[in-house]
Amino acid sequence: MRSSNSVIVFFSALLTSCLALSIAPQPRSIAPQPDHYPTKCTNDQSRLCWDGKYDINTNYYTSGPRTGKTVRYNLELKNVTLSPDGIPTQFLTINGQIPGPTLYANWGDTIEVHVTNKMHDNGTSIHWHGIRQLHTNKYDGANGVTECPLAPGDTKVYRFVAEQYGTSWYHSHYSVQYGDGAWGAIHINGPATSEYDIDLGTITLSEIYNQTAFQTGFISQTIEPPQPIPARNILINGTNVNVQNPSLGKRFQTTFTPGKKHRLRFINTAADSVFVVSLDSHNMTVIQSDFVPIHPYTTDSISIAIGQRYDVIIDANQPVASYWLRTVVQTNCGETNDNTPELNLTGFIAYKGSKGLPTTNGPLPPTNQDCHDETQLVPYLPIQVPKTQLSSSDQSVVPMNVSGPVSDVNDLGDTVTRWRIHGASIDVDWTYPTLQQLKDHNRTKPSNPIFLDKAGYTYWIIENQFIANHPIHLHGHDFNIIYQSGVNAGPFDPNSAVLNFNNPPRRDVATLAGNGSLVIAFNLDNPGAWLLHCHIAWHVSQGLSVQLIERQQDIFKYTTLDNAWEKTCTNFKKWYPTSIYGPKDDSGI
């Protein structure tokens, strides 16, 4: 349990301490500069520049640096008891801490992560959220899709290129396991769309429950009628005081240097909570959403759905004092046991020279009743999406509905709640992943698949037939948001909807409104097996996911299921029948 600035990471002996210092964020003072900047400049001259060749205008989908450097990390998943809010609680942690170690890299580095499963009775896999994984589909970390889970005692090596830059996170994709603490932040240095002085690093937002995530998931799929399970508390960078007894636990704290502009990287790593974030008496300039740099805009608060990230710049231009950092759970989008004002005071930022807790009183950020996403997102790198009428006869258009919760019977014969998308609930086979199925030319086995074999843009019309909102995440791609309705907008109508093909918002998580619709478009330029799913842990556990089988004929031109990949499956198949928990009782992801 520690802040991102004090996280201990484990590099390979091949990396020197000098390299580590070059990757971790270092405070730097930069004189204010306009948005235009000299060509061939570096990041020391302007944040909009990078290395003299690549900068904020580089199309990172088709170009970018390749540094030739490999940064290496060792991650161990362990059963640990921690007290993040003063109450001893069981966790499944990475390197014994929450969050797990922050992974630092520079744009164009290769990231190599050695993951060892030291948990007693759980398999695992680690997904690198938002990482494009161009031609490295087998390292996406979605067990049952791109790999078998990792058995206890086994080690797996993931290797991929940091083609994007910005902020993200990694987490287990083994059922609801990440809800028990199996996650950490990713920090990739690169250019930015506005100047700042000091990078304060990642700030994760999550919640903690009275039960384990697996217990909570079981309650969620068996309770009638289906309803949110209240969380006990919310955490910033894995810590908070106890709501009932503030003498227990510890609030998150970081420091501002007066007169300097600070970059903060917010990540929603929760299982079932949407947060509105604000800092008393300060505005913030938003410069990036997910892995997509945007034209800066100023606001007094931001709303962050599960899996989303926002990088902001805050100017320390107020009197020297401490100020409350508020992370307010939006009760229409999740639930906590205690929604009193005290719960919002989860952390604070202290100017250098100040003492004591804040005495500031807000103003409180506005409530996001509809759980909608930020609306001022204009990508800095413009992309024009080919226009289409979105007609049902267009083969590039994929319509799909998301049902409300339905009663079903799982593989163990239990009556459980399931969510359906595209007419079915996903149920992956941990011992026979989709990539192996495709290698075996078995197109009938993948669970809830969408096969798209031709290159070019595809347009997905996702309609929600229930009142609940869903944060929709796509693996392997950023998607363009052509249309995003509000709540209760009803079925999508291409004749009346205002469609945006001219540099629309682009990201990897977007909210599908209750009784509304979401239209996304993306280029089929990354052959592989990719999930699209709701990022509420209980919903994806209960089946709310499809598999995109992208250009099957090209997948194994880039991906080899080598001996190491096969060994992971062999070891898991040997261990799985001995698991004390028996066969899985949910989707597996």
Coordinates of C-alpha atoms in Angstrom, one line a residue:
M1 CA 0.0 0.0 0.0
R2 CA 2.0 3.0 -1.2
S3 CA 1.8 6.0 -3.5
S4 CA 2.9 5.6 -7.1
N5 CA 6.0 7.8 -6.4
S6 CA 7.3 5.3 -3.9
V7 CA 6.5 2.1 -5.7
I8 CA 9.4 -0.4 -5.8
V9 CA 9.9 -2.1 -9.2
F10 CA 12.2 -4.9 -10.1
F11 CA 14.3 -4.5 -13.2
S12 CA 16.4 -7.2 -14.7
A13 CA 20.1 -7.1 -13.9
L14 CA 20.6 -6.2 -17.5
L15 CA 19.2 -2.7 -16.8
T16 CA 21.3 -0.2 -15.0
S17 CA 20.1 2.1 -12.3
C18 CA 20.7 5.0 -14.8
L19 CA 18.1 3.5 -17.1
A20 CA 15.6 3.3 -14.3
L21 CA 16.1 6.9 -13.4
S22 CA 15.6 7.9 -17.1
I23 CA 12.2 6.2 -17.1
A24 CA 10.7 7.2 -13.8
P25 CA 9.1 10.7 -13.8
Q26 CA 11.6 13.5 -12.8
P27 CA 10.5 17.0 -11.7
R28 CA 11.6 19.5 -14.4
S29 CA 11.0 23.2 -14.8
I30 CA 10.1 24.3 -18.3
A31 CA 9.3 27.9 -19.2
P32 CA 5.8 28.4 -20.6
Q33 CA 5.7 28.0 -24.4
P34 CA 3.0 28.4 -27.0
D35 CA 1.4 25.4 -28.7
H36 CA 3.6 26.0 -31.8
Y37 CA 7.2 24.7 -31.2
P38 CA 10.4 24.4 -33.2
T39 CA 10.9 21.3 -35.4
K40 CA 13.3 18.6 -34.2
C41 CA 13.0 19.7 -30.6
T42 CA 13.2 17.5 -27.6
N43 CA 10.9 17.0 -24.5
D44 CA 13.3 19.2 -22.5
Q45 CA 12.6 22.1 -24.8
S46 CA 8.8 21.6 -25.0
R47 CA 6.4 18.9 -23.8
L48 CA 4.9 18.8 -27.2
C49 CA 8.2 17.4 -28.5
W50 CA 9.9 14.1 -27.8
D51 CA 13.3 13.0 -29.2
G52 CA 14.0 15.4 -32.1
K53 CA 12.3 13.1 -34.7
Y54 CA 8.9 12.2 -33.2
D55 CA 6.5 14.6 -31.4
I56 CA 2.9 15.2 -30.5
N57 CA 1.9 15.3 -34.2
T58 CA 3.3 11.8 -34.9
N59 CA 0.7 9.3 -36.0
Y60 CA 1.5 6.6 -33.4
Y61 CA -0.8 4.1 -35.2
T62 CA 1.6 4.0 -38.2
S63 CA 4.9 5.4 -36.9
G64 CA 6.9 6.1 -33.8
P65 CA 10.2 5.5 -32.1
R66 CA 11.8 2.1 -31.6
T67 CA 14.4 2.7 -28.9
G68 CA 15.9 -0.8 -28.9
K69 CA 15.7 -0.7 -25.1
T70 CA 13.9 -3.4 -23.1
V71 CA 12.6 -2.6 -19.6
R72 CA 12.0 -5.6 -17.5
Y73 CA 9.8 -6.2 -14.5
N74 CA 9.2 -9.2 -12.1
L75 CA 5.6 -9.5 -10.8
E76 CA 4.5 -12.0 -8.3
L77 CA 0.9 -12.6 -7.4
K78 CA 0.4 -13.5 -3.7
N79 CA -2.2 -14.1 -1.1
V80 CA -1.7 -11.2 1.5
T81 CA -3.6 -9.6 4.3
L82 CA -3.4 -5.8 4.2
S83 CA -5.3 -3.0 6.0
P84 CA -5.7 -0.2 3.4
D85 CA -8.4 1.5 5.4
G86 CA -7.3 0.2 8.8
I87 CA -9.2 -3.1 8.7
P88 CA -7.3 -6.3 8.0
T89 CA -8.6 -7.7 4.7
Q90 CA -7.6 -10.6 2.4
F91 CA -6.1 -9.6 -1.0
L92 CA -4.6 -11.2 -4.0
T93 CA -1.8 -8.7 -4.6
I94 CA 1.1 -8.1 -7.0
N95 CA 4.4 -8.0 -5.2
G96 CA 2.5 -7.9 -1.9
Q97 CA 1.1 -4.4 -2.3
I98 CA -1.9 -2.4 -3.6
P99 CA -1.5 -1.1 -6.2
G100 CA 1.0 -3.4 -7.7
P101 CA 4.3 -1.8 -8.9
T102 CA 3.9 0.9 -11.5
L103 CA 5.4 -0.1 -14.8
Y104 CA 7.5 2.7 -16.3
A105 CA 8.7 2.9 -19.9
N106 CA 9.5 5.4 -22.6
W107 CA 7.6 5.7 -25.9
G108 CA 9.1 3.0 -28.2
D109 CA 10.6 0.8 -25.5
T110 CA 9.9 -2.9 -25.3
I111 CA 8.3 -3.9 -22.1
E112 CA 9.1 -7.4 -20.8
V113 CA 7.2 -8.6 -17.7
H114 CA 7.9 -11.9 -15.9
V115 CA 4.7 -12.9 -14.1
T116 CA 4.9 -15.6 -11.4
N117 CA 1.8 -17.1 -9.8
K118 CA 2.5 -17.6 -6.1
M119 CA -1.2 -17.6 -5.1
H120 CA -2.4 -20.7 -3.2
D121 CA -5.5 -21.7 -5.1
N122 CA -6.0 -19.5 -8.1
G123 CA -4.9 -19.4 -11.7
T124 CA -4.3 -16.0 -13.3
S125 CA -3.5 -14.0 -16.4
I126 CA -2.5 -10.4 -16.8
H127 CA -4.1 -8.1 -19.3
W128 CA -2.2 -4.9 -20.3
H129 CA -5.3 -2.6 -20.5
G130 CA -5.3 -0.3 -23.6
I131 CA -2.0 -1.6 -24.9
R132 CA -2.5 -2.1 -28.7
Q133 CA -0.5 -5.3 -28.9
L134 CA 0.1 -4.9 -32.6
H135 CA 1.1 -8.3 -33.9
T136 CA 1.5 -9.6 -30.3
N137 CA -2.0 -10.8 -29.7
K138 CA -0.8 -13.8 -27.7
Y139 CA 0.5 -11.4 -25.0
D140 CA -2.9 -9.7 -24.5
G141 CA -3.5 -11.6 -21.3
A142 CA -7.1 -12.6 -21.7
N143 CA -7.2 -16.2 -20.4
G144 CA -9.5 -18.5 -22.4
V145 CA -8.9 -16.3 -25.4
T146 CA -5.2 -15.6 -26.0
E147 CA -3.8 -18.0 -23.5
C148 CA -4.4 -20.6 -20.8
P149 CA -4.3 -19.2 -17.3
L150 CA -1.1 -19.4 -15.3
A151 CA -1.2 -22.2 -12.8
P152 CA 0.1 -21.8 -9.2
G153 CA 3.9 -22.0 -9.1
D154 CA 4.2 -21.2 -12.9
T155 CA 5.9 -18.2 -14.6
K156 CA 5.0 -16.6 -17.9
V157 CA 6.8 -13.9 -19.8
Y158 CA 4.8 -11.1 -21.6
R159 CA 6.7 -9.0 -24.2
F160 CA 5.3 -6.0 -26.2
V161 CA 6.2 -2.6 -27.5
A162 CA 5.1 0.7 -26.0
E163 CA 3.6 2.0 -29.3
Q164 CA 1.4 4.5 -27.4
Y165 CA 2.3 6.8 -24.6
G166 CA 0.4 8.1 -21.6
T167 CA -1.3 6.3 -18.7
S168 CA -3.0 2.9 -18.2
W169 CA -3.0 -0.1 -16.0
Y170 CA -2.6 -3.8 -15.9
H171 CA -4.9 -6.3 -14.2
S172 CA -5.9 -9.9 -13.9
H173 CA -8.4 -11.2 -16.3
Y174 CA -9.1 -14.4 -14.4
S175 CA -12.9 -14.0 -13.6
V176 CA -13.3 -11.2 -11.0
Q177 CA -9.8 -11.6 -9.5
Y178 CA -8.6 -8.1 -10.2
G179 CA -11.3 -6.9 -7.7
D180 CA -9.1 -8.5 -5.0
G181 CA -6.2 -6.3 -5.7
A182 CA -4.4 -8.0 -8.7
W183 CA -3.7 -4.8 -10.6
G184 CA -1.2 -1.9 -11.0
A185 CA -0.5 1.2 -13.1
I186 CA 1.3 1.7 -16.4
H187 CA 3.2 5.0 -17.0
I188 CA 4.6 5.5 -20.5
N189 CA 6.5 8.8 -21.0
G190 CA 6.0 10.7 -24.3
P191 CA 5.0 14.1 -25.6
A192 CA 2.0 16.0 -24.3
T193 CA -0.4 18.6 -25.7
S194 CA 0.3 21.3 -23.1
E195 CA 3.3 22.4 -21.0
Y196 CA 3.8 21.4 -17.4
D197 CA 6.6 21.4 -14.9
I198 CA 6.3 18.3 -12.7
D199 CA 4.9 14.9 -13.4
L200 CA 3.4 13.5 -10.1
G201 CA 2.6 10.2 -11.7
T202 CA -0.4 7.9 -11.5
I203 CA -3.3 8.1 -9.1
T204 CA -5.5 5.0 -9.0
L205 CA -9.2 5.1 -7.9
S206 CA -10.7 1.9 -6.6
E207 CA -13.0 0.5 -3.9
I208 CA -12.9 -2.2 -1.2
Y209 CA -15.6 -4.6 -0.2
N210 CA -16.3 -6.5 3.0
Q211 CA -16.1 -9.8 1.1
T212 CA -13.5 -11.0 -1.4
A213 CA -14.2 -10.2 -5.0
F214 CA -15.1 -13.8 -5.7
Q215 CA -17.6 -13.8 -2.8
T216 CA -19.0 -10.5 -4.0
G217 CA -19.2 -11.9 -7.6
F218 CA -21.1 -14.9 -6.4
I219 CA -23.5 -12.8 -4.4
S220 CA -24.0 -10.6 -7.5
Q221 CA -24.9 -13.5 -9.8
T222 CA -27.3 -15.1 -7.3
I223 CA -29.1 -12.2 -5.6
E224 CA -32.7 -11.6 -6.7
P225 CA -33.5 -9.1 -8.1
P226 CA -30.0 -8.2 -9.5
Q227 CA -28.6 -5.1 -7.9
P228 CA -25.3 -3.4 -7.1
I229 CA -23.3 -4.7 -4.1
P230 CA -22.3 -1.8 -1.8
A231 CA -18.6 -1.2 -1.4
R232 CA -17.1 -0.7 2.1
N233 CA -14.8 2.2 1.2
I234 CA -13.0 3.8 -1.7
L235 CA -9.2 4.0 -2.0
I236 CA -6.8 6.4 -3.7
N237 CA -3.5 4.7 -4.6
G238 CA -4.6 1.8 -2.3
T239 CA -5.2 3.8 0.9
N240 CA -7.8 5.7 2.8
V241 CA -9.0 6.3 6.4
N242 CA -11.8 4.2 7.7
V243 CA -15.1 6.0 7.3
Q244 CA -16.5 5.0 10.7
N245 CA -13.2 5.6 12.5
P246 CA -10.9 8.1 10.8
S247 CA -8.1 7.2 13.2
L248 CA -7.6 4.0 11.3
G249 CA -5.9 3.9 7.9
K250 CA -4.3 6.9 6.1
R251 CA -5.5 9.4 3.5
F252 CA -3.7 9.7 0.2
Q253 CA -1.4 12.7 0.1
T254 CA 0.8 14.3 -2.6
T255 CA 2.7 17.6 -2.8
F256 CA 2.5 20.7 -5.0
T257 CA 5.3 23.1 -5.6
P258 CA 3.9 26.6 -5.5
G259 CA 3.9 28.3 -8.9
K260 CA 4.5 25.1 -10.8
K261 CA 2.2 23.2 -13.1
H262 CA 1.7 19.5 -12.2
R263 CA 0.6 16.6 -14.3
L264 CA -1.6 14.0 -12.5
R265 CA -2.6 10.7 -14.2
F266 CA -6.0 9.4 -12.9
I267 CA -7.0 5.8 -13.5
N268 CA -10.3 4.2 -12.5
T269 CA -9.3 0.7 -11.5
A270 CA -12.6 -0.1 -9.7
A271 CA -14.8 -3.1 -10.0
D272 CA -18.1 -1.3 -10.0
S273 CA -17.7 2.5 -9.4
V274 CA -17.8 5.7 -11.4
F275 CA -15.9 8.6 -9.8
V276 CA -16.1 12.4 -10.2
V277 CA -12.8 13.9 -9.2
S278 CA -12.0 17.5 -8.2
L279 CA -9.5 19.5 -6.2
D280 CA -10.9 22.2 -4.0
S281 CA -10.2 25.8 -5.3
H282 CA -8.4 24.5 -8.4
N283 CA -9.3 24.0 -12.0
M284 CA -7.6 21.3 -14.1
T285 CA -6.6 21.2 -17.7
V286 CA -7.4 17.8 -19.4
I287 CA -4.7 16.7 -21.9
Q288 CA -5.3 13.0 -22.5
S289 CA -8.1 10.5 -22.4
D290 CA -7.1 6.8 -22.2
F291 CA -4.0 6.6 -24.6
V292 CA -5.2 9.4 -26.8
P293 CA -3.8 13.0 -26.5
I294 CA -6.5 15.6 -26.8
H295 CA -6.7 19.3 -27.4
P296 CA -6.5 20.7 -23.8
Y297 CA -9.7 22.0 -22.1
T298 CA -10.2 23.4 -18.6
T299 CA -12.8 22.1 -16.1
D300 CA -13.4 22.0 -12.4
S301 CA -14.0 18.2 -12.3
I302 CA -13.8 15.1 -14.4
S303 CA -16.0 12.0 -14.5
I304 CA -14.1 8.7 -14.8
A305 CA -15.8 5.4 -15.7
I306 CA -14.2 2.0 -14.9
G307 CA -11.1 1.4 -17.0
Q308 CA -10.8 5.0 -18.2
R309 CA -7.9 7.3 -17.7
Y310 CA -7.5 11.1 -17.7
D311 CA -4.2 13.0 -17.6
V312 CA -4.7 16.5 -16.2
I313 CA -2.5 19.5 -15.5
I314 CA -3.2 21.5 -12.3
D315 CA -1.5 24.9 -11.7
A316 CA -0.4 25.4 -8.1
N317 CA -1.5 29.1 -8.2
Q318 CA -3.5 29.2 -4.9
P319 CA -2.3 30.3 -1.4
V320 CA 0.0 27.9 0.3
A321 CA -2.2 25.4 2.1
S322 CA -3.7 21.9 1.9
Y323 CA -6.7 21.2 -0.4
W324 CA -9.1 18.3 -0.4
L325 CA -8.9 15.9 -3.4
R326 CA -12.4 14.7 -3.8
T327 CA -13.3 11.4 -5.4
V328 CA -17.1 11.2 -5.3
V329 CA -18.8 7.8 -6.1
Q330 CA -21.7 8.4 -8.5
T331 CA -24.5 6.4 -6.8
N332 CA -26.5 6.0 -10.0
C333 CA -23.5 4.1 -11.4
G334 CA -22.3 2.1 -8.3
E335 CA -22.9 1.8 -4.6
T336 CA -21.1 2.3 -1.3
N337 CA -22.1 1.6 2.2
D338 CA -21.7 5.2 3.3
N339 CA -22.2 8.2 0.9
T340 CA -21.8 10.9 3.6
P341 CA -19.7 13.9 2.7
E342 CA -16.8 12.5 4.7
L343 CA -16.5 9.7 2.2
N344 CA -15.6 12.2 -0.5
L345 CA -12.5 13.5 1.5
T346 CA -10.4 10.6 0.3
G347 CA -7.1 12.5 -0.1
F348 CA -5.5 15.9 -0.2
I349 CA -2.8 17.8 -1.9
A350 CA -0.5 19.9 0.3
Y351 CA 1.5 22.8 -1.0
K352 CA 5.2 22.8 0.1
G353 CA 5.3 24.7 3.4
S354 CA 1.8 23.9 4.5
K355 CA 0.9 21.8 7.6
G356 CA -2.1 19.8 8.7
L357 CA -5.3 18.6 7.1
P358 CA -7.2 20.8 4.7
T359 CA -9.9 23.1 6.0
T360 CA -11.3 23.8 2.5
N361 CA -15.0 23.4 1.7
G362 CA -15.1 22.7 -2.0
P363 CA -17.1 23.6 -4.0
L364 CA -18.3 20.1 -4.3
P365 CA -18.2 18.9 -7.9
P366 CA -21.5 18.5 -9.8
T367 CA -23.2 15.1 -9.6
N368 CA -23.0 13.0 -12.8
Q369 CA -26.6 11.6 -12.5
D370 CA -26.5 10.0 -16.0
C371 CA -23.0 8.5 -15.6
H372 CA -22.0 10.1 -18.9
D373 CA -18.4 10.4 -20.2
E374 CA -16.5 13.7 -20.6
T375 CA -17.9 15.5 -23.7
Q376 CA -15.0 17.8 -24.7
L377 CA -12.6 15.2 -26.1
V378 CA -11.1 16.2 -29.4
P379 CA -8.1 14.1 -30.4
Y380 CA -4.9 16.1 -31.1
L381 CA -4.0 13.6 -33.9
P382 CA -6.9 14.0 -36.3
I383 CA -8.4 10.9 -37.9
Q384 CA -11.2 11.1 -40.4
V385 CA -13.4 8.0 -40.3
P386 CA -14.9 6.9 -43.6
K387 CA -18.5 7.9 -43.8
T388 CA -21.3 5.3 -44.0
Q389 CA -25.0 5.2 -43.8
L390 CA -24.9 2.5 -41.2
S391 CA -27.5 0.6 -43.1
S392 CA -28.3 -3.0 -42.2
S393 CA -27.2 -4.2 -45.7
D394 CA -23.7 -2.8 -45.2
Q395 CA -21.4 -5.7 -44.3
S396 CA -19.1 -3.5 -42.4
V397 CA -21.8 -2.7 -39.9
V398 CA -22.2 -5.0 -36.9
P399 CA -25.4 -4.4 -34.9
M400 CA -25.7 -5.9 -31.4
N401 CA -28.0 -5.6 -28.4
V402 CA -27.2 -5.8 -24.7
S403 CA -30.0 -7.4 -22.7
G404 CA -30.9 -6.8 -19.2
P405 CA -30.0 -9.5 -16.6
V406 CA -31.5 -12.8 -17.3
S407 CA -31.8 -16.0 -15.3
D408 CA -29.7 -18.9 -16.6
V409 CA -28.1 -22.2 -15.4
N410 CA -24.3 -22.4 -15.3
D411 CA -22.1 -25.4 -15.9
L412 CA -22.5 -26.5 -12.2
G413 CA -26.3 -26.5 -12.5
D414 CA -26.8 -23.4 -10.4
T415 CA -29.4 -20.8 -11.3
V416 CA -27.5 -17.6 -11.9
T417 CA -27.8 -14.1 -13.4
R418 CA -26.3 -13.7 -16.9
W419 CA -25.9 -10.7 -19.2
R420 CA -26.2 -11.2 -23.0
I421 CA -24.7 -9.2 -25.8
H422 CA -25.1 -10.1 -29.5
G423 CA -27.6 -12.7 -28.4
A424 CA -25.4 -14.8 -26.0
S425 CA -23.3 -14.8 -22.8
I426 CA -19.6 -15.5 -23.3
D427 CA -18.2 -18.6 -21.6
V428 CA -14.6 -19.2 -22.4
D429 CA -12.7 -22.5 -22.1
W430 CA -9.6 -21.9 -19.9
T431 CA -8.1 -25.2 -21.1
Y432 CA -8.7 -24.6 -24.8
P433 CA -8.2 -20.9 -25.6
T434 CA -9.5 -19.2 -28.7
L435 CA -6.1 -18.9 -30.3
Q436 CA -5.6 -22.6 -30.1
Q437 CA -9.1 -23.2 -31.5
L438 CA -8.3 -21.0 -34.5
K439 CA -4.9 -22.7 -35.0
D440 CA -6.9 -25.9 -35.1
H441 CA -9.2 -24.4 -37.8
N442 CA -12.1 -24.7 -35.4
R443 CA -14.5 -21.8 -36.1
T444 CA -17.4 -23.4 -34.3
K445 CA -15.8 -23.6 -30.8
P446 CA -15.1 -19.9 -29.9
S447 CA -17.7 -18.5 -27.4
N448 CA -19.9 -15.6 -28.7
P449 CA -17.6 -14.8 -31.7
I450 CA -17.8 -12.1 -34.4
F451 CA -15.7 -13.1 -37.4
L452 CA -14.5 -10.2 -39.5
D453 CA -12.1 -11.3 -42.2
K454 CA -11.7 -8.2 -44.4
A455 CA -9.4 -5.3 -43.7
G456 CA -10.9 -1.8 -43.4
Y457 CA -13.2 0.0 -41.0
T458 CA -16.0 -1.8 -39.1
Y459 CA -18.9 0.0 -37.4
W460 CA -20.5 -1.5 -34.3
I461 CA -24.0 -0.3 -33.3
I462 CA -24.4 -1.3 -29.6
E463 CA -27.9 -0.9 -28.2
N464 CA -28.7 -1.2 -24.5
Q465 CA -32.1 -2.7 -23.6
F466 CA -31.8 -2.1 -19.9
I467 CA -31.5 0.8 -17.5
A468 CA -27.9 0.0 -16.3
N469 CA -24.9 1.8 -17.8
H470 CA -22.0 -0.3 -19.1
P471 CA -18.4 0.9 -19.6
I472 CA -17.5 -0.8 -22.8
H473 CA -13.8 -1.7 -23.4
L474 CA -12.2 -3.1 -26.6
H475 CA -8.9 -4.9 -26.6
G476 CA -6.3 -4.4 -29.3
H477 CA -7.7 -1.1 -30.6
D478 CA -8.7 2.4 -29.9
F479 CA -12.2 3.0 -31.3
N480 CA -13.8 6.2 -32.7
I481 CA -17.0 7.2 -31.1
I482 CA -19.4 8.0 -34.0
Y483 CA -22.4 8.4 -31.8
Q484 CA -23.0 8.2 -28.0
S485 CA -26.5 8.7 -26.7
G486 CA -27.7 9.8 -23.3
V487 CA -29.8 7.6 -21.0
N488 CA -33.3 6.6 -22.1
A489 CA -32.6 7.7 -25.7
G490 CA -34.2 4.5 -27.0
P491 CA -33.2 2.5 -30.0
F492 CA -30.6 3.9 -32.4
D493 CA -32.0 5.6 -35.5
P494 CA -29.4 6.3 -38.2
N495 CA -31.8 8.8 -39.8
S496 CA -32.1 11.1 -36.9
A497 CA -28.8 10.5 -35.0
V498 CA -26.1 13.1 -35.4
L499 CA -23.1 11.1 -36.5
N500 CA -19.5 12.4 -36.2
F501 CA -17.0 11.0 -38.7
N502 CA -14.7 14.1 -38.5
N503 CA -12.1 13.4 -35.9
P504 CA -14.5 12.0 -33.3
P505 CA -13.5 11.1 -29.7
R506 CA -11.2 8.2 -29.7
R507 CA -10.4 5.9 -26.8
D508 CA -10.6 2.3 -25.6
V509 CA -13.4 2.6 -22.9
A510 CA -16.7 4.4 -23.5
T511 CA -20.0 4.4 -21.6
L512 CA -23.0 2.7 -23.1
A513 CA -25.9 4.6 -21.6
G514 CA -28.9 2.8 -20.0
N515 CA -31.6 2.4 -22.6
G516 CA -29.3 4.1 -25.0
S517 CA -26.8 3.3 -27.7
L518 CA -23.1 3.6 -28.6
V519 CA -21.7 3.5 -32.2
I520 CA -18.0 2.9 -32.5
A521 CA -15.8 2.5 -35.6
F522 CA -12.3 1.1 -35.8
N523 CA -9.8 -0.1 -38.4
L524 CA -9.3 -3.8 -38.7
D525 CA -5.5 -3.5 -38.8
N526 CA -4.6 -5.8 -36.0
P527 CA -5.3 -9.5 -36.7
G528 CA -6.1 -11.5 -33.5
A529 CA -8.7 -12.6 -31.1
W530 CA -9.9 -9.6 -29.1
L531 CA -12.5 -9.1 -26.4
L532 CA -15.1 -6.3 -26.3
H533 CA -16.7 -6.3 -22.8
C534 CA -18.3 -4.4 -20.0
H535 CA -15.7 -3.4 -17.5
I536 CA -18.0 -3.8 -14.5
A537 CA -16.3 -6.8 -13.0
W538 CA -19.5 -8.6 -12.1
H539 CA -21.1 -8.0 -15.5
V540 CA -18.2 -9.4 -17.6
S541 CA -18.0 -12.3 -15.1
Q542 CA -21.7 -12.9 -15.9
G543 CA -21.1 -13.0 -19.6
L544 CA -21.3 -9.4 -21.0
S545 CA -18.6 -9.9 -23.7
V546 CA -18.1 -10.8 -27.3
Q547 CA -15.0 -12.0 -29.1
L548 CA -13.8 -10.2 -32.2
I549 CA -12.0 -12.7 -34.4
E550 CA -10.1 -10.3 -36.6
R551 CA -8.8 -11.4 -40.0
Q552 CA -8.3 -15.0 -39.0
Q553 CA -6.4 -15.8 -42.1
D554 CA -3.7 -13.3 -41.0
I555 CA -3.4 -14.1 -37.3
F556 CA -0.7 -16.7 -37.5
K557 CA 1.4 -14.7 -39.9
Y558 CA 2.4 -12.7 -36.8
T559 CA 1.6 -14.9 -33.8
T560 CA 3.3 -18.2 -33.0
L561 CA 2.0 -20.5 -30.3
D562 CA 5.5 -21.5 -29.2
N563 CA 6.8 -24.0 -26.7
A564 CA 6.5 -21.5 -23.8
W565 CA 2.8 -20.8 -24.7
E566 CA 2.1 -24.5 -24.9
K567 CA 3.8 -25.1 -21.6
T568 CA 1.5 -22.6 -19.8
C569 CA -1.5 -24.6 -21.1
T570 CA 0.1 -28.0 -20.2
N571 CA 0.8 -26.8 -16.6
F572 CA -2.6 -25.3 -16.2
K573 CA -4.4 -28.4 -17.5
K574 CA -2.4 -30.5 -15.0
W575 CA -3.3 -28.2 -12.0
Y576 CA -6.9 -27.3 -12.8
P577 CA -8.6 -30.6 -11.9
T578 CA -6.9 -30.4 -8.5
S579 CA -8.3 -26.8 -7.7
I580 CA -10.1 -26.8 -4.4
Y581 CA -12.7 -24.5 -6.0
G582 CA -13.6 -26.9 -8.8
P583 CA -14.7 -25.9 -12.2
K584 CA -15.4 -22.2 -12.8
D585 CA -18.9 -20.9 -12.3
D586 CA -18.8 -17.8 -14.5
S587 CA -17.6 -16.6 -17.9
G588 CA -14.0 -17.0 -16.9
I589 CA -13.0 -13.5 -17.8

